[in-house]
Tab-separated table of C-alpha atoms and ligand atoms in Angstrom:
chain	number	residue	atom	x	y	z
A	70	MET	CA	-0.410	-0.026	0.291
A	71	ARG	CA	1.236	3.585	-0.526
A	72	THR	CA	2.110	6.526	1.266
A	73	LEU	CA	0.769	9.597	1.102
A	74	GLN	CA	4.476	11.207	-0.156
A	75	GLU	CA	4.477	8.245	-2.948
A	76	TYR	CA	1.258	9.508	-3.839
A	77	LEU	CA	2.432	12.692	-3.694
A	78	GLN	CA	5.610	12.311	-5.933
A	79	MET	CA	2.670	11.014	-8.443
A	80	ILE	CA	1.016	13.467	-8.376
A	81	GLU	CA	3.871	16.042	-8.837
A	82	ASN	CA	4.989	14.114	-11.872
A	83	LEU	CA	2.085	14.512	-13.790
A	84	GLY	CA	2.243	13.974	-17.895
A	85	ARG	CA	1.532	17.366	-19.243
A	86	ASN	CA	1.607	18.782	-22.894
A	87	ILE	CA	4.106	21.585	-22.590
A	88	ARG	CA	3.595	24.375	-24.966
A	89	ASN	CA	5.833	27.120	-24.962
A	90	GLY	CA	7.657	26.320	-22.485
A	91	GLN	CA	4.307	25.641	-20.175
A	92	GLY	CA	2.828	22.861	-18.777
A	93	ALA	CA	-0.956	22.027	-19.526
A	94	PRO	CA	-2.634	22.973	-16.204
A	95	HIS	CA	-5.291	20.513	-17.187
A	96	LYS	CA	-4.465	17.908	-15.567
A	97	PRO	CA	-3.525	19.391	-12.085
A	98	CYS	CA	-7.112	21.653	-12.208
A	99	LEU	CA	-9.396	19.268	-12.428
A	100	LEU	CA	-7.718	17.235	-9.339
A	101	LEU	CA	-8.002	20.566	-7.440
A	102	ALA	CA	-11.882	20.787	-9.057
A	103	ILE	CA	-12.460	16.797	-7.456
A	104	ILE	CA	-10.451	17.986	-4.108
A	105	GLN	CA	-13.168	21.103	-3.969
A	106	LEU	CA	-16.444	18.069	-4.374
A	107	ILE	CA	-14.856	16.008	-1.986
A	108	GLU	CA	-14.450	19.202	0.689
A	109	GLN	CA	-17.515	20.204	-0.195
A	110	GLY	CA	-19.714	17.107	0.296
A	111	ASP	CA	-20.295	17.077	-3.330
A	112	ILE	CA	-17.880	13.316	-4.453
A	113	PHE	CA	-18.354	11.403	-1.212
A	114	GLU	CA	-17.886	7.959	-2.424
A	115	ASN	CA	-14.535	6.972	-5.038
A	116	LYS	CA	-16.707	7.267	-8.029
A	117	ILE	CA	-15.551	9.906	-10.032
A	118	ARG	CA	-18.801	11.068	-12.264
A	119	LEU	CA	-18.153	13.488	-15.118
A	120	SER	CA	-20.660	15.621	-13.760
A	121	ASN	CA	-21.687	19.005	-14.807
A	122	HIS	CA	-21.064	19.942	-11.337
A	123	LEU	CA	-17.475	19.063	-11.916
A	124	LYS	CA	-17.290	20.244	-15.739
A	125	ASP	CA	-18.074	23.805	-14.064
A	126	ALA	CA	-15.427	23.556	-10.916
A	127	PHE	CA	-12.758	22.985	-13.580
A	128	ALA	CA	-14.142	25.475	-15.092
A	129	ARG	CA	-12.987	27.898	-12.397
A	130	TYR	CA	-10.399	26.474	-11.809
A	131	VAL	CA	-8.785	26.479	-15.549
A	132	ALA	CA	-9.720	29.767	-15.986
A	133	GLN	CA	-7.379	31.510	-13.756
A	134	ILE	CA	-4.910	30.072	-15.682
A	135	PRO	CA	-2.986	32.823	-18.602
A	136	GLY	CA	-2.046	31.709	-22.316
A	137	ARG	CA	-4.845	29.874	-25.011
A	138	TRP	CA	-5.320	26.383	-23.416
A	139	ASN	CA	-7.845	25.568	-25.923
A	140	PRO	CA	-9.712	23.534	-25.741
A	141	ARG	CA	-10.750	23.724	-22.523
A	142	ASN	CA	-11.418	20.652	-22.660
A	143	ILE	CA	-11.892	18.100	-19.829
A	144	LEU	CA	-12.390	15.135	-21.515
A	145	ASP	CA	-8.710	14.824	-22.050
A	146	PRO	CA	-7.465	15.283	-18.713
A	147	PHE	CA	-10.483	12.968	-17.707
A	148	TYR	CA	-9.842	10.276	-19.828
A	149	ARG	CA	-5.619	10.457	-19.129
A	150	LEU	CA	-5.368	10.833	-15.864
A	151	LYS	CA	-5.250	6.457	-16.336
A	152	ASN	CA	-1.863	6.924	-17.307
A	153	GLU	CA	-0.664	8.277	-13.621
A	154	GLY	CA	-0.503	5.169	-12.205
A	155	PHE	CA	-3.561	6.133	-9.507
A	156	TRP	CA	-6.762	6.665	-11.056
A	157	TYR	CA	-9.295	4.571	-13.402
A	158	LEU	CA	-11.911	4.490	-15.547
A	159	ASN	CA	-15.001	2.178	-14.995
A	160	PRO	CA	-16.666	1.105	-17.851
A	161	ASN	CA	-20.234	0.881	-18.525
A	162	ALA	CA	-21.908	-2.656	-18.190
A	163	GLY	CA	-21.468	-3.765	-21.886
A	164	TYR	CA	-18.817	-1.619	-22.691
A	165	ALA	CA	-15.554	-2.874	-21.011
A	166	ARG	CA	-14.299	-4.261	-24.495
A	167	GLN	CA	-14.627	-1.651	-26.473
A	168	LEU	CA	-12.733	0.262	-23.167
A	169	ASP	CA	-10.183	-1.858	-23.139
A	170	ASN	CA	-9.443	-1.777	-27.231
A	171	LEU	CA	-9.600	2.281	-27.006
A	172	MET	CA	-6.857	2.934	-24.015
A	173	ARG	CA	-4.510	-0.542	-25.450
A	174	SER	CA	-4.787	2.178	-28.652
A	175	ASN	CA	-3.870	5.034	-26.860
A	176	ARG	CA	-6.633	7.050	-28.443
A	177	ILE	CA	-9.226	9.487	-26.651
A	178	PRO	CA	-13.509	9.255	-26.346
A	179	SER	CA	-14.011	11.229	-29.761
A	180	SER	CA	-17.041	13.355	-28.093
A	181	PRO	CA	-18.426	13.542	-24.575
A	182	ARG	CA	-20.674	10.797	-25.617
A	183	GLN	CA	-18.678	8.236	-26.462
A	184	PHE	CA	-16.633	8.747	-23.717
A	185	HIS	CA	-20.258	8.488	-21.473
A	186	ARG	CA	-21.370	5.863	-23.540
A	187	LEU	CA	-17.538	3.929	-22.420
A	188	VAL	CA	-17.324	5.009	-18.891
A	189	ASP	CA	-19.524	5.016	-15.632
A	190	TYR	CA	-17.061	6.291	-13.711
A	191	ALA	CA	-13.434	7.273	-12.430
A	192	TYR	CA	-11.987	5.618	-9.015
A	193	PHE	CA	-8.875	6.679	-7.318
A	194	ASP	CA	-6.667	3.790	-5.423
A	195	GLU	CA	-8.531	3.300	-2.578
A	196	PRO	CA	-5.639	4.730	-0.622
A	197	LEU	CA	-5.506	7.526	-1.799
A	198	PHE	CA	-8.947	8.159	-2.368
A	199	ILE	CA	-8.970	7.908	1.763
A	200	PHE	CA	-6.349	10.143	2.385
A	201	LEU	CA	-8.385	13.005	-0.233
A	202	THR	CA	-11.554	12.730	2.383
A	203	GLN	CA	-9.342	13.496	5.589
A	204	PRO	CA	-9.457	16.987	5.605
A	205	ASP	CA	-5.454	17.501	6.318
A	206	ASN	CA	-4.348	14.935	4.419
A	207	ARG	CA	-6.695	17.029	1.681
A	208	GLU	CA	-4.766	19.835	2.090
A	209	ILE	CA	-1.209	18.574	1.914
A	210	VAL	CA	-2.646	17.190	-1.705
A	211	ARG	CA	-3.827	20.346	-2.731
A	212	GLN	CA	-1.360	22.452	-1.935
A	213	ALA	CA	1.882	19.806	-2.837
A	214	ILE	CA	-0.620	20.821	-6.284
A	215	ILE	CA	-0.667	24.606	-6.407
A	216	GLU	CA	3.051	24.832	-5.500
A	217	ARG	CA	4.006	22.589	-7.820
A	218	TYR	CA	1.637	23.573	-11.120
A	219	PHE	CA	1.109	27.109	-10.298
A	220	PRO	CA	3.425	28.758	-8.668
A	221	ASP	CA	2.922	31.893	-10.752
A	222	ASN	CA	-0.641	31.863	-10.729
A	223	ARG	CA	-1.123	31.412	-5.982
A	224	GLN	CA	-3.247	34.409	-5.750
A	225	PRO	CA	-6.034	33.564	-8.038
A	226	VAL	CA	-5.735	30.099	-7.595
A	227	GLU	CA	-6.231	30.117	-3.755
A	228	ASP	CA	-8.563	32.641	-4.299
A	229	VAL	CA	-11.343	30.088	-6.121
A	230	VAL	CA	-10.168	27.904	-3.426
A	231	LYS	CA	-11.444	30.572	-0.522
A	232	THR	CA	-14.465	31.729	-2.535
A	233	GLU	CA	-15.599	27.614	-3.433
A	234	HIS	CA	-15.038	27.552	0.732
A	235	GLU	CA	-17.442	30.019	1.141
A	236	ILE	CA	-19.214	28.807	-1.374
A	237	GLY	CA	-20.062	26.033	0.415
A	238	VAL	CA	-20.625	27.151	3.943
A	239	HIS	CA	-23.278	28.760	2.405
A	240	ARG	CA	-24.806	25.996	0.200
A	241	GLN	CA	-24.840	23.868	3.562
A	242	LEU	CA	-27.047	26.239	5.606
A	243	LEU	CA	-29.873	26.546	2.399
A	244	ILE	CA	-29.831	23.140	3.003
A	245	GLN	CA	-30.674	24.156	7.158
A	246	GLY	CA	-32.581	25.892	6.190
A	247	VAL	CA	-34.560	23.691	4.360
A	248	ALA	CA	-34.332	21.481	6.814
A	249	GLU	CA	-35.124	23.568	10.093
A	250	HIS	CA	-38.017	26.058	9.027
A	251	PRO	CA	-40.660	25.962	6.164
A	252	PHE	CA	-40.659	28.501	4.087
A	253	PHE	CA	-41.274	31.996	4.534
A	254	TYR	CA	-40.052	35.590	3.706
A	255	SER	CA	-40.180	38.715	4.647
A	256	ALA	CA	-40.355	42.117	2.685
A	257	ALA	CA	-37.515	43.671	4.977
A	258	SER	CA	-34.560	44.603	3.335
A	259	GLU	CA	-31.508	42.527	3.498
A	260	PRO	CA	-28.798	43.188	1.003
A	261	LYS	CA	-28.268	41.076	-1.706
A	262	ASN	CA	-25.276	38.622	-0.695
A	263	PRO	CA	-23.146	37.184	-3.660
A	264	ILE	CA	-21.728	34.146	-1.859
A	265	ARG	CA	-25.288	33.825	-0.432
A	266	GLY	CA	-26.193	34.522	-4.612
A	267	ALA	CA	-23.576	31.809	-5.494
A	268	ALA	CA	-24.517	28.977	-2.696
A	269	PHE	CA	-28.328	29.164	-4.589
A	270	ARG	CA	-27.441	29.417	-8.386
A	271	ARG	CA	-25.233	26.568	-7.493
A	272	GLU	CA	-27.824	24.028	-5.617
A	273	ILE	CA	-30.435	24.552	-8.141
A	274	MET	CA	-28.351	23.889	-10.557
A	275	ARG	CA	-27.602	20.320	-8.128
A	276	ILE	CA	-30.946	19.532	-8.073
A	277	TYR	CA	-32.665	19.971	-10.881
A	278	ASN	CA	-28.932	18.983	-13.139
A	279	TYR	CA	-28.527	21.277	-15.218
A	280	THR	CA	-32.007	20.760	-16.549
A	281	CYS	CA	-35.265	23.863	-18.173
A	282	ALA	CA	-37.713	22.337	-15.170
A	283	VAL	CA	-40.442	23.547	-18.193
A	284	CYS	CA	-38.811	22.299	-21.598
A	285	ARG	CA	-36.154	19.724	-19.889
A	286	LEU	CA	-33.227	21.847	-21.976
A	287	ARG	CA	-30.578	20.864	-21.399
A	288	VAL	CA	-27.594	21.097	-23.151
A	289	ASP	CA	-23.861	20.274	-22.108
A	290	THR	CA	-20.466	20.932	-23.668
A	291	ILE	CA	-17.181	19.797	-22.513
A	292	ASP	CA	-16.138	22.927	-21.328
A	293	GLY	CA	-18.006	23.876	-18.640
A	294	LYS	CA	-20.100	26.359	-20.388
A	295	SER	CA	-23.306	24.626	-19.513
A	296	ILE	CA	-23.883	27.057	-16.678
A	297	THR	CA	-24.626	29.941	-18.993
A	298	VAL	CA	-27.480	27.947	-20.452
A	299	THR	CA	-29.444	27.165	-18.034
A	300	ASP	CA	-30.214	29.789	-14.775
A	301	ALA	CA	-31.857	29.381	-11.068
A	302	ALA	CA	-34.562	31.721	-10.932
A	303	HIS	CA	-36.253	33.267	-8.274
A	304	ILE	CA	-39.660	32.506	-8.293
A	305	ILE	CA	-40.850	35.517	-5.575
A	306	PRO	CA	-37.962	37.763	-7.288
A	307	PHE	CA	-35.194	38.129	-4.806
A	308	ASN	CA	-36.487	42.699	-4.484
A	309	GLU	CA	-39.426	41.852	-3.271
A	310	SER	CA	-39.224	38.262	-1.211
A	311	HIS	CA	-34.820	39.365	-0.099
A	312	SER	CA	-35.276	35.252	-0.051
A	313	ASP	CA	-32.102	32.616	-1.419
A	314	ASP	CA	-34.789	30.721	0.097
A	315	ILE	CA	-34.160	27.168	-2.425
A	316	ARG	CA	-37.679	26.642	-2.427
A	317	ASN	CA	-37.579	29.812	-4.025
A	318	GLY	CA	-35.950	28.864	-6.308
A	319	ILE	CA	-36.285	27.067	-10.221
A	320	SER	CA	-34.164	25.999	-12.746
A	321	LEU	CA	-35.207	27.981	-16.303
A	322	CYS	CA	-33.216	27.750	-19.150
A	323	LYS	CA	-32.950	31.889	-21.140
A	324	LEU	CA	-36.312	31.762	-22.845
A	325	HIS	CA	-38.669	30.386	-20.529
A	326	HIS	CA	-36.695	32.277	-16.945
A	327	TRP	CA	-37.578	34.915	-19.487
A	328	VAL	CA	-41.251	34.278	-19.747
A	329	PHE	CA	-41.358	33.293	-16.422
A	330	ASP	CA	-40.474	37.494	-14.920
A	331	ARG	CA	-42.358	38.442	-17.191
A	332	GLY	CA	-45.551	36.639	-16.337
A	333	LEU	CA	-46.486	34.707	-20.042
A	334	ILE	CA	-46.188	31.223	-17.892
A	335	SER	CA	-46.573	30.494	-14.007
A	336	VAL	CA	-46.524	27.140	-12.212
A	337	ASP	CA	-49.902	26.011	-10.663
A	338	GLU	CA	-50.385	24.172	-7.041
A	339	ARG	CA	-49.896	21.016	-9.385
A	340	TYR	CA	-46.554	21.646	-10.492
A	341	ARG	CA	-48.203	21.774	-14.289
A	342	VAL	CA	-47.034	24.761	-16.213
A	343	LYS	CA	-49.841	27.554	-16.998
A	344	VAL	CA	-50.047	29.849	-19.496
A	345	SER	CA	-50.957	33.192	-19.189
A	346	ARG	CA	-54.222	33.889	-21.486
A	347	LEU	CA	-52.806	36.754	-23.009
A	348	ILE	CA	-50.279	35.856	-25.697
A	349	ASP	CA	-50.930	35.393	-29.040
A	350	GLU	CA	-48.023	32.974	-31.014
A	351	GLU	CA	-47.087	31.883	-34.361
A	352	GLY	CA	-43.982	29.432	-35.379
A	353	PRO	CA	-43.129	26.310	-34.939
A	354	ALA	CA	-45.533	24.022	-32.513
A	355	GLU	CA	-42.866	22.644	-30.774
A	356	TRP	CA	-42.179	26.904	-29.699
A	357	ARG	CA	-44.883	27.487	-29.043
A	358	LEU	CA	-45.084	28.413	-25.242
A	359	SER	CA	-49.265	27.567	-25.229
A	360	ASN	CA	-48.060	24.099	-26.292
A	361	LEU	CA	-46.443	23.701	-22.641
A	362	HIS	CA	-50.016	24.368	-20.790
A	363	ASN	CA	-50.779	22.038	-18.373
A	364	GLU	CA	-47.518	20.387	-18.627
A	365	ALA	CA	-45.172	19.010	-15.466
A	366	VAL	CA	-42.701	21.137	-14.235
A	367	LEU	CA	-39.538	19.005	-13.474
A	368	LEU	CA	-39.245	18.906	-9.603
A	369	PRO	CA	-36.223	17.617	-7.541
A	370	GLU	CA	-36.146	14.598	-6.470
A	371	HIS	CA	-37.055	14.861	-2.902
A	372	GLU	CA	-39.952	16.389	-2.564
A	373	ARG	CA	-38.878	18.964	0.449
A	374	LEU	CA	-36.801	20.330	-2.595
A	375	TYR	CA	-39.976	21.022	-4.265
A	376	PRO	CA	-40.655	24.969	-4.626
A	377	ALA	CA	-42.959	25.938	-2.224
A	378	GLN	CA	-46.826	26.775	-2.945
A	379	GLU	CA	-46.457	30.308	-1.167
A	380	ALA	CA	-43.211	31.589	-3.597
A	381	LEU	CA	-45.752	29.935	-6.682
A	382	ALA	CA	-49.390	31.726	-5.518
A	383	TRP	CA	-47.360	35.042	-5.410
A	384	HIS	CA	-45.765	34.273	-8.715
A	385	ARG	CA	-49.718	33.769	-10.586
A	386	GLY	CA	-51.491	36.854	-8.684
A	387	ASN	CA	-48.318	38.779	-8.835
A	388	VAL	CA	-46.198	38.787	-11.819
A	389	LEU	CA	-48.900	36.569	-14.046
A	390	ARG	CA	-50.310	38.372	-16.615
A	391	GLN	CA	-54.469	36.975	-17.125
B	492	LIG	ZN1	-36.957	25.525	-20.914
């Protein structure tokens, strides 16, 4: 069984492409992103999935590193870490041989679709994963990565670590809030808290899996830009409710966020889309709002995280145009 020191040596000697004397940041950024997700409890077992959450975290670290790293592709490091001796890819059922052939030929999956067809998850050497679940050892690994790979960008990378930590704390508070008290809001003015706002956004994205609750649109990209396609919408606008309660949130694509905020659609007490009677529209049938009427909205897995009835009623009463 390897010691932490031995793993550190492996992590400090990652194979990387070198361009203009600069080593590619992808593998170390991916490790920093995974460490962050373990710290925040998003990864709690030794099964690392190429989730949107991980893509987002990865993109935030890569963005701190100057240089035109194109593409800012997470598939590549996620796949190629297998050459480092502590990271393995677990195939989907029935795809072991295909994945094996691909790995033997030293090629990488040609598209995200092929990747997800072949690979279910990746996993660390078990002792390394256990080290990463231990706060002190996790910090040693994180510092070693920053020291070794980002000595010139130490500050911005550590700023991401710090901000993400604060957002993680606020996410916990928002989750606790749901467990501890029913949804309420007060008109009392409370200033926007950008960290709490970011925590609200992350949590909504997570529980709706980056999917529009109205039309189910989800656009995945390999560089973490899915974050621009769906929004964490406040049901009672923040200016009115001053509430980042998770039950005041719903995940919507840009179009449906826009029409929701302007009262062209709302959600009824049975969680179905309600379309304003005032609209008149033309265009392809699949794009028309009126076709969404009475369609069930996508809901989070846990009922306690559903949009609050009180918030939906407020939206119907004050925003929906009818
Ligand atoms: Zn939508």
